[in-house]
Short mmCIF file of C-alpha atoms in Angstrom, two decimals:
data_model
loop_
_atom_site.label_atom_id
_atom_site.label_comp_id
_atom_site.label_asym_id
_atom_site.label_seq_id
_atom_site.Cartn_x
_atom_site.Cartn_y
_atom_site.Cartn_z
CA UNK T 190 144.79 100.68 98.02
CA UNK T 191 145.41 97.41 96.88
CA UNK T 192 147.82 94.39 98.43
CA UNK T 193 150.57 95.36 96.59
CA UNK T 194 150.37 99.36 97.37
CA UNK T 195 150.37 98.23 100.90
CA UNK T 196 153.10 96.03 100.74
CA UNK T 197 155.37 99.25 99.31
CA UNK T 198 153.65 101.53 102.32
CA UNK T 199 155.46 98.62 104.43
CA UNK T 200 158.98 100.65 103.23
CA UNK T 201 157.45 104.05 104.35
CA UNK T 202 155.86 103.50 107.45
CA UNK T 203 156.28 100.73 110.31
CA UNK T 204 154.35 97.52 108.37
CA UNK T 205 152.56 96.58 111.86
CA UNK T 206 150.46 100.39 111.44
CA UNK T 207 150.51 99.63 107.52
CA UNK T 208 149.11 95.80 108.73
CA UNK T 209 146.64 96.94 110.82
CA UNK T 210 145.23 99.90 108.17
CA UNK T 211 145.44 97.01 106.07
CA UNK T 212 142.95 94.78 107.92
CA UNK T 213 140.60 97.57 108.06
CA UNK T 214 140.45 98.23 104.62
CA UNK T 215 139.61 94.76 104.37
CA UNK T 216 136.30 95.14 106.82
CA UNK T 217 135.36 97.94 104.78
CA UNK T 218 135.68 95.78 101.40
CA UNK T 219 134.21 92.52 102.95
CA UNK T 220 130.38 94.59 103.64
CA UNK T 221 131.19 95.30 99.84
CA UNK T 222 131.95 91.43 98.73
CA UNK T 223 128.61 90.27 100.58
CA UNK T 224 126.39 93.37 99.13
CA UNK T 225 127.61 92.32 95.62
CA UNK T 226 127.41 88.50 96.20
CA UNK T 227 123.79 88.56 98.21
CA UNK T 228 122.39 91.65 96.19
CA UNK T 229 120.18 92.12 99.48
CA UNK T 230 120.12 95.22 101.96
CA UNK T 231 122.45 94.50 104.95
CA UNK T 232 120.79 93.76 107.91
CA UNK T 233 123.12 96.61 109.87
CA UNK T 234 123.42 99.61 108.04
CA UNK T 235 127.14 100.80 106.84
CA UNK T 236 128.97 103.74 107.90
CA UNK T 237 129.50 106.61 106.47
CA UNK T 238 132.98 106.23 105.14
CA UNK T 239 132.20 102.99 103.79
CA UNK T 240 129.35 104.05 102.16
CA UNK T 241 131.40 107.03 100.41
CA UNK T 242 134.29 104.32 99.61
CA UNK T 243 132.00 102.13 97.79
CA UNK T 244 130.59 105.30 95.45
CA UNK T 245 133.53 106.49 94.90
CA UNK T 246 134.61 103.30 93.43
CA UNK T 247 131.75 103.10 91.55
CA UNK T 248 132.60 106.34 90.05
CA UNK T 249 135.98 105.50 88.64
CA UNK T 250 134.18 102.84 86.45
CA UNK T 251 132.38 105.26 84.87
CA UNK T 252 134.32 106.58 81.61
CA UNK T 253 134.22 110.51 82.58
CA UNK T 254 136.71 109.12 85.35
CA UNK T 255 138.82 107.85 83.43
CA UNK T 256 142.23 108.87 84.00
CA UNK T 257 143.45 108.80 79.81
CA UNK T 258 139.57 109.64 78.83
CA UNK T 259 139.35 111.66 75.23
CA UNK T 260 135.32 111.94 74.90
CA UNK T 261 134.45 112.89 71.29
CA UNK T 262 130.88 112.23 72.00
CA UNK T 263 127.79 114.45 72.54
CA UNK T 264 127.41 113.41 75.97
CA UNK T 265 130.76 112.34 77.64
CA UNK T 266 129.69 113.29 81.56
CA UNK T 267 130.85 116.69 81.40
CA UNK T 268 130.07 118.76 84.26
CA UNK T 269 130.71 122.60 84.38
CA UNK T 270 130.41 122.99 88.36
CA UNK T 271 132.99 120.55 90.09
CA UNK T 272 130.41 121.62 93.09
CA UNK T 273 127.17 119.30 90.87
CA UNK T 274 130.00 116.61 90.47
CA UNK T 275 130.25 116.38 94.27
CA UNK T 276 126.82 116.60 95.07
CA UNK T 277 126.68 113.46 92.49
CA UNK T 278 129.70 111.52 93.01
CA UNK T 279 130.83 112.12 89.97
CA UNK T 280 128.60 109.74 89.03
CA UNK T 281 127.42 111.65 85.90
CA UNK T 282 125.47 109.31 82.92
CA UNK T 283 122.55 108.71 84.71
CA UNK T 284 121.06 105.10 84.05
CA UNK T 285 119.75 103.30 80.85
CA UNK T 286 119.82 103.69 77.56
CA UNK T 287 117.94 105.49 75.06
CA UNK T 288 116.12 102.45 74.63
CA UNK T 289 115.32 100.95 78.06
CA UNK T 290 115.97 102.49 81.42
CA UNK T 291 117.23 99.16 82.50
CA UNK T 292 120.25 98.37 80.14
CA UNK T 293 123.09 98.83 80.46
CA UNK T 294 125.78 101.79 79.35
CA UNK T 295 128.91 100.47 78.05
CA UNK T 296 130.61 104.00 79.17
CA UNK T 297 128.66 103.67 82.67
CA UNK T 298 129.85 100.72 84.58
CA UNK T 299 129.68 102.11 87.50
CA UNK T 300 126.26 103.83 87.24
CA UNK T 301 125.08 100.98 85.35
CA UNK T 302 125.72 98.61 88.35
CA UNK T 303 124.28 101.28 90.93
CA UNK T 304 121.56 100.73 89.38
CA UNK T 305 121.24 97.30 89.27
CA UNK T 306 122.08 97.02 92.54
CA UNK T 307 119.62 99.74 94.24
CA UNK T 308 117.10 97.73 92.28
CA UNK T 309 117.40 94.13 93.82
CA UNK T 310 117.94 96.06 97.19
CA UNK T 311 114.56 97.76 96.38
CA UNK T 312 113.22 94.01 95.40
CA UNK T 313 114.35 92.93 99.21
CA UNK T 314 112.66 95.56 101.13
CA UNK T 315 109.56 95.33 99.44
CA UNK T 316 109.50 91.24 100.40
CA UNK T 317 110.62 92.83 103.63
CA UNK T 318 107.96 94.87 104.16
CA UNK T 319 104.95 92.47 103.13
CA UNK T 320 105.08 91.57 99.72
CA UNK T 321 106.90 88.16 99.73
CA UNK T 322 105.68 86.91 96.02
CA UNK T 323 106.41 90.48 94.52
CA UNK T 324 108.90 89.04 91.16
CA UNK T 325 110.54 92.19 89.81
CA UNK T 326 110.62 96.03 90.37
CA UNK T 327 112.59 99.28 89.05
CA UNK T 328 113.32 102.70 90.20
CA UNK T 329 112.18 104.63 88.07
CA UNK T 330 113.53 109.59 88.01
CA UNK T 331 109.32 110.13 88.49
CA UNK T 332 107.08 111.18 91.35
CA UNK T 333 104.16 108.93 91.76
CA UNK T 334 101.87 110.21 89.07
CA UNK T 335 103.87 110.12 86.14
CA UNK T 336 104.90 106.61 86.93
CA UNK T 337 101.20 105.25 86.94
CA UNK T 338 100.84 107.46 83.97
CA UNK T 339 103.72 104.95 82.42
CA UNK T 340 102.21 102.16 84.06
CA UNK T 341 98.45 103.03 81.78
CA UNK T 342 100.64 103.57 78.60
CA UNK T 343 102.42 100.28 79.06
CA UNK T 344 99.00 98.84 79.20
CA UNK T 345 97.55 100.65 75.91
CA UNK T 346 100.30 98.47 74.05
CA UNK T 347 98.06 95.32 74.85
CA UNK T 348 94.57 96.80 75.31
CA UNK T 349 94.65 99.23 72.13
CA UNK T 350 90.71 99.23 71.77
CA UNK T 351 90.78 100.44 75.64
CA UNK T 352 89.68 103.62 76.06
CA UNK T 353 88.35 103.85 80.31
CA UNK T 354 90.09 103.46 83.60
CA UNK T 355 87.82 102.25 86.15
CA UNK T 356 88.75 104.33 89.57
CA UNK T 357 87.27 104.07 92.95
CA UNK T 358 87.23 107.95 94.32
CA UNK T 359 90.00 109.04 96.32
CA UNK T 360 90.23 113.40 96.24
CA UNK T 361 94.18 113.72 95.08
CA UNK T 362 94.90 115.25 91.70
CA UNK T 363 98.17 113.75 90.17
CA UNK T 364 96.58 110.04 89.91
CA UNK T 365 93.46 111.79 88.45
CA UNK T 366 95.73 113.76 85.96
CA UNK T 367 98.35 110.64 85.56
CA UNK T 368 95.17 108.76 83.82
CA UNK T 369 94.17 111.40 81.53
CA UNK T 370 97.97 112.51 80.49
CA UNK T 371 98.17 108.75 79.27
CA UNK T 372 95.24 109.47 77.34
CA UNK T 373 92.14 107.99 78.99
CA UNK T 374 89.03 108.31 80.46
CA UNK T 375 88.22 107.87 84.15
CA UNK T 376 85.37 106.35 85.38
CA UNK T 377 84.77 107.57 88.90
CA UNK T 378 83.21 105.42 91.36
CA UNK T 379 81.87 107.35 94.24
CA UNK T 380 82.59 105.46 97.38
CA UNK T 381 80.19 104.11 99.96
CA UNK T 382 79.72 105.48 103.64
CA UNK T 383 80.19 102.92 106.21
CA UNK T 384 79.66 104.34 109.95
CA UNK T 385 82.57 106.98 109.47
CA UNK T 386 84.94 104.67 106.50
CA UNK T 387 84.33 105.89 103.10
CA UNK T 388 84.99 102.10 101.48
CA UNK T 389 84.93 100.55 98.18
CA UNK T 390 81.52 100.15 96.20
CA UNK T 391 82.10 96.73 94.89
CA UNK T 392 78.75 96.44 93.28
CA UNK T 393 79.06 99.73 91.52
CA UNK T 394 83.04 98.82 89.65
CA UNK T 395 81.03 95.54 88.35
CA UNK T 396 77.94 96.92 87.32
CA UNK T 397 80.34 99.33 85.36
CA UNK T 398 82.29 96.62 84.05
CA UNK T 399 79.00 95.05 82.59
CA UNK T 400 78.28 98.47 81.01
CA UNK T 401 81.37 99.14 79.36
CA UNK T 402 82.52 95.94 78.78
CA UNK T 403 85.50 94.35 79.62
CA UNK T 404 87.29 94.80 76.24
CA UNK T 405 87.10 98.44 76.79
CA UNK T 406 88.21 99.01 79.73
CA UNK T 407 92.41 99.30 80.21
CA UNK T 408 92.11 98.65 84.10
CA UNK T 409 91.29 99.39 87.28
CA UNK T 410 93.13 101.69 89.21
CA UNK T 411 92.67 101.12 93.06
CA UNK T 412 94.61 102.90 96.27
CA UNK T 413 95.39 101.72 99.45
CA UNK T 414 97.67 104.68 101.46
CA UNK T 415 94.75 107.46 101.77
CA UNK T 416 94.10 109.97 103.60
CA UNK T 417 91.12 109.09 106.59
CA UNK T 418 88.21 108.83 106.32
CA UNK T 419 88.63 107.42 103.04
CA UNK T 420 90.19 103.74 103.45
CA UNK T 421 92.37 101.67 101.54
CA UNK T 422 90.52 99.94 98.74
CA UNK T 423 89.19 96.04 98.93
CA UNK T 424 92.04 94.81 97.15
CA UNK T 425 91.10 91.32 97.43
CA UNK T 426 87.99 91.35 96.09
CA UNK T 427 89.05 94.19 93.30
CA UNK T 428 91.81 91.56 92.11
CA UNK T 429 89.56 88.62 91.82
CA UNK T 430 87.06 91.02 90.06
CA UNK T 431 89.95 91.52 87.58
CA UNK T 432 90.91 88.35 87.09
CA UNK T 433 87.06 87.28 86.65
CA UNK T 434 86.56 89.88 83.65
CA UNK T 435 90.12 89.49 82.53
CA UNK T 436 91.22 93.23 82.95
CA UNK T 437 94.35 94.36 84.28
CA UNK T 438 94.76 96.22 88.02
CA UNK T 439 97.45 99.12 89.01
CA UNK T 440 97.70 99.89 92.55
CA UNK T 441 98.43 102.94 93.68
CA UNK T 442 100.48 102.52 96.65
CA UNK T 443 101.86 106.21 97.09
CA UNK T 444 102.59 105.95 100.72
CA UNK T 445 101.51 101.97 101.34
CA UNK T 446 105.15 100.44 102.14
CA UNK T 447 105.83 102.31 105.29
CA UNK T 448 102.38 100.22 106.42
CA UNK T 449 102.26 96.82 106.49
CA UNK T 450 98.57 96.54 106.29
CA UNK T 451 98.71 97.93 103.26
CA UNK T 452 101.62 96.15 102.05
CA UNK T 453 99.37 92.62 103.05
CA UNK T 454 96.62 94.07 100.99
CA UNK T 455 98.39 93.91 98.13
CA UNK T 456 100.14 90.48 98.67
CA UNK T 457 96.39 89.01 99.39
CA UNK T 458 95.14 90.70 95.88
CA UNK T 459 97.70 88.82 93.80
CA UNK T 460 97.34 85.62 95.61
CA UNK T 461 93.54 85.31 95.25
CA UNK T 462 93.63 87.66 92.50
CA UNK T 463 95.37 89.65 89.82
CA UNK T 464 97.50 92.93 90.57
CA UNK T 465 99.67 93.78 87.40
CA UNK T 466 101.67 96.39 89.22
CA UNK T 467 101.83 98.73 92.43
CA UNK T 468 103.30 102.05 92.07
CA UNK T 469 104.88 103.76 95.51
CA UNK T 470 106.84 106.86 96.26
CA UNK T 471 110.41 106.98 97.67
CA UNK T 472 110.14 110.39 99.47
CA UNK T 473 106.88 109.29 101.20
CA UNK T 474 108.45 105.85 102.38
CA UNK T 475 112.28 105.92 102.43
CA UNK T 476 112.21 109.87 103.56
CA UNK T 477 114.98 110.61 100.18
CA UNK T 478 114.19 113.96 98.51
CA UNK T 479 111.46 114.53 95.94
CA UNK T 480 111.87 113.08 92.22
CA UNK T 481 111.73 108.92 92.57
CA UNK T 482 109.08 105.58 92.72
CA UNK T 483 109.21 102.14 92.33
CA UNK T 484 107.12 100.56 89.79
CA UNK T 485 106.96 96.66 91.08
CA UNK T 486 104.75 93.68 89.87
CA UNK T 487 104.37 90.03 90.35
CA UNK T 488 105.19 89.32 86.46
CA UNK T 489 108.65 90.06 85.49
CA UNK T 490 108.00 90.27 82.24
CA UNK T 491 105.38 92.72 82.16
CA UNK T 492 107.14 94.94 84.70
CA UNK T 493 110.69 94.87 81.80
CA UNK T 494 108.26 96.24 80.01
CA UNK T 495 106.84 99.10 81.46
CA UNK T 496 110.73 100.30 82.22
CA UNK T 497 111.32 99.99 78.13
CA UNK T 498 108.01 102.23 77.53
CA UNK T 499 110.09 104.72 79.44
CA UNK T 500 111.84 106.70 76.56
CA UNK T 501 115.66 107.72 76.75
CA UNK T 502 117.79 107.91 79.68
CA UNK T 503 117.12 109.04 83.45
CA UNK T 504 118.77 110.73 86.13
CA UNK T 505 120.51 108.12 88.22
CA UNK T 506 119.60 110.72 91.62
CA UNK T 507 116.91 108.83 92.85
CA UNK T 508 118.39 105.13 92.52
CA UNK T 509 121.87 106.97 94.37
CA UNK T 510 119.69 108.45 97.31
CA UNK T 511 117.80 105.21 97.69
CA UNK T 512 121.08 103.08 97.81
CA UNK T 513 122.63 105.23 99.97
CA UNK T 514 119.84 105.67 102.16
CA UNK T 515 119.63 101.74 102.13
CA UNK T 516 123.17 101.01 102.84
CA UNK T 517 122.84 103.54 105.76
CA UNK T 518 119.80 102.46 107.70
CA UNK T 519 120.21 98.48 106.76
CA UNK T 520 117.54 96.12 106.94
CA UNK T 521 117.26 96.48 110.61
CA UNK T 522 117.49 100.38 110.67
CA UNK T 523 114.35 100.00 108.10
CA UNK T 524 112.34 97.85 110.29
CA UNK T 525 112.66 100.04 113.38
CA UNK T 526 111.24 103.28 111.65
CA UNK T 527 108.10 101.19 110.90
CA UNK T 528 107.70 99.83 114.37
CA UNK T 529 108.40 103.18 115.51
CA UNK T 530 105.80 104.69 113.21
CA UNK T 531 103.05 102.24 114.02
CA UNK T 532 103.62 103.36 117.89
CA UNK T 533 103.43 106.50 116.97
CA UNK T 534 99.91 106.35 114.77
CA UNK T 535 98.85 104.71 118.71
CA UNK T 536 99.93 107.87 119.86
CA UNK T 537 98.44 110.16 117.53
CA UNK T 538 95.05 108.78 117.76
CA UNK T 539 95.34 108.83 121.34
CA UNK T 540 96.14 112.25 121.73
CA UNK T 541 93.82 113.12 119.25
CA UNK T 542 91.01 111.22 120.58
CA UNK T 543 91.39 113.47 123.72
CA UNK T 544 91.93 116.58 122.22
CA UNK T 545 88.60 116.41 120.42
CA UNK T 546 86.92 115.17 123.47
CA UNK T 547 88.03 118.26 125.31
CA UNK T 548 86.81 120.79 122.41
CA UNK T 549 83.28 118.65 121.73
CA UNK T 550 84.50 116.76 119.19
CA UNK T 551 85.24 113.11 118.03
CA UNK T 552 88.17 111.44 116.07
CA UNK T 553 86.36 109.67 113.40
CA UNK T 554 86.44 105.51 113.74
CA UNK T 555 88.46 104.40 110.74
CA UNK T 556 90.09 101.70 111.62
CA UNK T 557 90.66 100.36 108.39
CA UNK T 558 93.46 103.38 107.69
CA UNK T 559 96.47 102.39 109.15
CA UNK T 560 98.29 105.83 108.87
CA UNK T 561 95.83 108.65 108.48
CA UNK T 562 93.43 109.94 111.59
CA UNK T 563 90.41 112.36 111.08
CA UNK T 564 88.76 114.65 113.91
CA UNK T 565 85.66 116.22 113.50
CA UNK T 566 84.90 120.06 113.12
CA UNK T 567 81.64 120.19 113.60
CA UNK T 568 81.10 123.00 116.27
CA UNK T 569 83.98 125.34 113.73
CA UNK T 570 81.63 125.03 111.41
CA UNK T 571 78.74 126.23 113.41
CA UNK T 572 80.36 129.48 112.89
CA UNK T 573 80.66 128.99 109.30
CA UNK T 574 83.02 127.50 106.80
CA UNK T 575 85.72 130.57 107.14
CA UNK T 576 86.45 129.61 110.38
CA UNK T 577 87.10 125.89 109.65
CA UNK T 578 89.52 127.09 106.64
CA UNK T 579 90.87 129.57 109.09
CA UNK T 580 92.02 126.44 111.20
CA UNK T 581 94.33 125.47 108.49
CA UNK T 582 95.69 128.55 107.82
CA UNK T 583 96.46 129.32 111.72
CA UNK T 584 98.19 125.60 111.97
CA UNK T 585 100.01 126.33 108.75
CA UNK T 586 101.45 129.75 110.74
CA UNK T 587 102.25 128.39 113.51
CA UNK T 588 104.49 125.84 111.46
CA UNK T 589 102.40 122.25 111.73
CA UNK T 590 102.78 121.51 108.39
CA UNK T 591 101.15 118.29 106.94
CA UNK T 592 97.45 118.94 109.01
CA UNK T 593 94.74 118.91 106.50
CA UNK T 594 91.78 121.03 106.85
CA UNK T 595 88.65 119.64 105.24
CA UNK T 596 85.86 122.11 105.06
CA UNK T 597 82.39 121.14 103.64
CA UNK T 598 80.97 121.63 99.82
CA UNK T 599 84.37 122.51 97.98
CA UNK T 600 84.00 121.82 94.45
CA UNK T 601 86.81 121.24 92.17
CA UNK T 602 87.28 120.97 88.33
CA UNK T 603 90.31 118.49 86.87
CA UNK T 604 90.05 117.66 82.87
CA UNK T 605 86.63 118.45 82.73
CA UNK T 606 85.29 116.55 85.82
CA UNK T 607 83.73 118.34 88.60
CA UNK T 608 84.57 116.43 91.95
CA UNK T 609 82.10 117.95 94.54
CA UNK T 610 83.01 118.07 98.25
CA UNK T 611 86.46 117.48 97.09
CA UNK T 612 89.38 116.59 99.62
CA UNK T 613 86.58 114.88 101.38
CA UNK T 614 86.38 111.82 98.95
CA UNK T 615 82.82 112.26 98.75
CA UNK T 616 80.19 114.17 97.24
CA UNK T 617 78.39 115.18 100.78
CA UNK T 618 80.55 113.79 103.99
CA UNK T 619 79.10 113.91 107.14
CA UNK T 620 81.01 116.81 108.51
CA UNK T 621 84.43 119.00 108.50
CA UNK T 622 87.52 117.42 109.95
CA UNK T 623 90.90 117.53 110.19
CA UNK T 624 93.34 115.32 108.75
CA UNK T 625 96.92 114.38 110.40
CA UNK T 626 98.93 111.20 109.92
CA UNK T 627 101.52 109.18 111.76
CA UNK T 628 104.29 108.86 108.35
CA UNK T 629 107.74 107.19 108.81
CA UNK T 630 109.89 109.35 110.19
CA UNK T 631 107.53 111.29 112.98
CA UNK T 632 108.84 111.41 116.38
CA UNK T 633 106.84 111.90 119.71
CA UNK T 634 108.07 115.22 119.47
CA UNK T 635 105.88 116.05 116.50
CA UNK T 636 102.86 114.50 118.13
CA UNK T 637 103.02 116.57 121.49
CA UNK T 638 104.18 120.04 119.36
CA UNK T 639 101.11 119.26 117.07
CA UNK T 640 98.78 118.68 119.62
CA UNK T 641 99.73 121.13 122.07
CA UNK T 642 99.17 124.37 118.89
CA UNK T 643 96.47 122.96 118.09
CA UNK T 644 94.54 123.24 121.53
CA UNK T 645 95.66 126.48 120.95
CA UNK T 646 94.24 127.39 117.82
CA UNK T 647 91.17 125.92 118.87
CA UNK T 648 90.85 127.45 122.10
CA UNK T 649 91.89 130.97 120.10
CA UNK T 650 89.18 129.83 117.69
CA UNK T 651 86.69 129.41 120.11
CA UNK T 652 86.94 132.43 122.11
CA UNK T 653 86.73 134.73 118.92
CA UNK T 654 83.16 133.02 118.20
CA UNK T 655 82.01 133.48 121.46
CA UNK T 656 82.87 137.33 121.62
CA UNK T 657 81.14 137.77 118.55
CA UNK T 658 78.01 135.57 119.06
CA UNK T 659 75.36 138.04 119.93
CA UNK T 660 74.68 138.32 123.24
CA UNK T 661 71.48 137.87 124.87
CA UNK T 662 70.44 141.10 127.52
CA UNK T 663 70.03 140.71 131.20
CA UNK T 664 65.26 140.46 132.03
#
């Protein structure tokens, strides 16, 4: 409804109701002026209906929309089930071109904007959240692996004699497999044990840098969201190691901008440093479904063109549930979940701490991990590593999903390299534990549900070993 369709509803219907409707539509279309002018997340989020007005609007600037449309084209935003036009929008071409996922689609206004837009939102939050000097950023239809795999491949383009990826150890497969999809070789650097921290061996990456030589080496590929008691990575000094030798640095930042140590970690690394680009995931850190990251860097030039390594369109999904997720919670909506999480993670280690206490245990002191926990297993696995895998299984039943159980000695093979005492980031930790972390989004409720089934599978654990410990006859 425009002014002039609501100066004709003035003949229908009394013009002080038609006046008033009118002045609403005008709040609703104001949040939409200052979102288009500012290009920043609100600071309150929207409601719901305005939300849904602004995407709908969107969608009738998108040619399949179009009221006198004749597509003659292979791909005109034809959809078979008018159910999958809903669940869209109807916003149907995805984003990009088949040359750069950035441009824009001359039959796509609409999409093409959303996904400029989600984009400089993204931009804001992650200054929001830590980053301050970060210069450019895209969302880009891939889970986290796949976009550091386009991240190394982006790379090759400058570094063509290149052939290794240095990589401090952490025991997760896709950023293992994202490096040797793109084609390279990792260099594993097995971490160091301080107290209960499994930390970055500084001396070992340049002692391998010396070895292999600078020239052929595409980068280094450090982490900083892990799971405990591996730690986030020395950024700092890994940057001004780069910059030193001259070799690029990708950061994989999975879960990192939900925490904003992690998120200073990588804002210290390029100041002192170099960091080329950080990689996160949007399901881990904005809870959207499945299917999305951001690929950000401090050199706009270098991050336009990672997105035109990206061949062919995408699926505009991921940039729609991040804007609408955006527009929903606003700035201040955002900042609460991660004050709320970072009370929880208090929590969590709290209750954890006394839990183990009470079964002769310890939470491991990594203080340096500022969203995963660890508790020991040792006295489980005093009656063998079955009954420390059996943990996991029983917590998995009893529907605590998330809890890892890390048992002692696993090996495991990925593209030829055998990791041993894998999930444990190391090739002989200390002892068994338990994994569980405090991620945006958990409530108390989680914390006391977890807790309170775990004592119980303990205590069921427990009993079970002492009826079947041999027992010792009566002199």
């Amino acid at each position: 409804m425009n002014g002039d369709n609501f100066t004709l509803s003035e003949r229908i219907v009394l013009p002080s109701y038609i006046q008033q409707a009118s002045q609403a539509r005008r709040g609703h279309e104001q949040l939409i002026r200052l979102l288009l002018e500012q290009g920043k997340c609100p600071e309150v989020g929207w409601s719901e209906s305005t939300v849904e007005l602004f995407l709908n609007e969107l969608a009738v600037m998108d040619s399949n929309n179009f009221l006198g449309n004749c597509g003659v084209g292979e791909r005109e935003g034809r959809v078979a089930s008018t159910l999958v036009a809903r669940r869209h929008y109807r916003l149907i071409h995805g984003i990009g071109r088949s040359g750069d996922i950035a441009a824009v689609q001359p039959k796509a206004a609409g999409s093409s904007l959303l996904n400029k837009l989600t984009n400089s939102l993204v931009l804001d939050i992650l200054r929001l959240s830590g980053v301050r000097s970060v210069a450019s950023c895209f969302v880009v239809p891939m889970a986290t692996g796949m976009s550091l795999t386009l991240c190394f491949l982006t790379l090759r383009q400058r570094r063509p004699n290149a052939r290794y990826i240095i990589w401090p150890r952490i025991d997760q497969k896709s950023c293992f497999k994202a490096m040797i999809t793109a084609g390279f070789e990792p260099v594993v650097i097995e971490n160091t044990l301080e107290g209960d921290e499994l930390r970055t061996d500084l001396e070992a990456v340049e002692c391998k840098i010396k070895e292999l030589g600078a020239e052929s080496i595409l980068c280094i590929h450090s982490t900083t969201s892990c799971f405990a008691p591996r730690v986030p990575d020395r950024l700092e000094e890994l940057a001004i190691m780069c910059a030193k030798y001259n070799i690029p640095h990708i950061v994989n930042n999975a879960y990192g901008v939900q925490s904003s140590k992690c998120m200073h970690l990588i804002q210290q690394g390029a100041r002192v440093g170099r960091i080329d680009a950080f990689v996160q995931s949007l399901d881990k850190n904005f809870m959207v479904p499945v299917g999305g990251a951001i690929i950000a860097g401090f050199d706009d030039s270098f991050v336009q063109e990672i997105s035109k390594t990206y061949p062919g369109r995408a699926s505009a999904s991921p940039s729609l549930d991040l804007l609408i997720t955006f527009l929903t919670l606003g700035a201040s909506g955002y900042k609460k979940l991660l004050s709320d999480r970072k009370e929880i993670y208090l929590l969590l280690a709290e209750e954890l701490k006394k839990l183990a206490s009470a079964h002769g245990e310890r939470l491991l002191h990594t203080p340096h991990n500022p969203i995963s926990l660890a508790m020991s297993l040792d006295r489980l696995q005093a009656g063998g590593g079955k009954v420390v895998t059996q943990l996991g299984s029983m917590l998995f039943t009893r529907q605590v999903s998330g809890a890892r159980v890390v048992p002692l000695g696993k090996e495991q093979t990925i593209g030829g390299h055998t990791f041993h005492g894998f999930m444990s980031h190391s090739d002989a930790y200390t002892c068994p534990y338990l994994n569980a972390a405090a991620a945006v989004g958990i409530t108390h409720e989680d914390v006391a549900l977890c807790i309170k089934r775990l004592d119980k599978c303990l205590r069921t654990l427990q009993k079970e070993a002492h009826s079947t410990s041999p027992q010792i006859p009566p002199s």
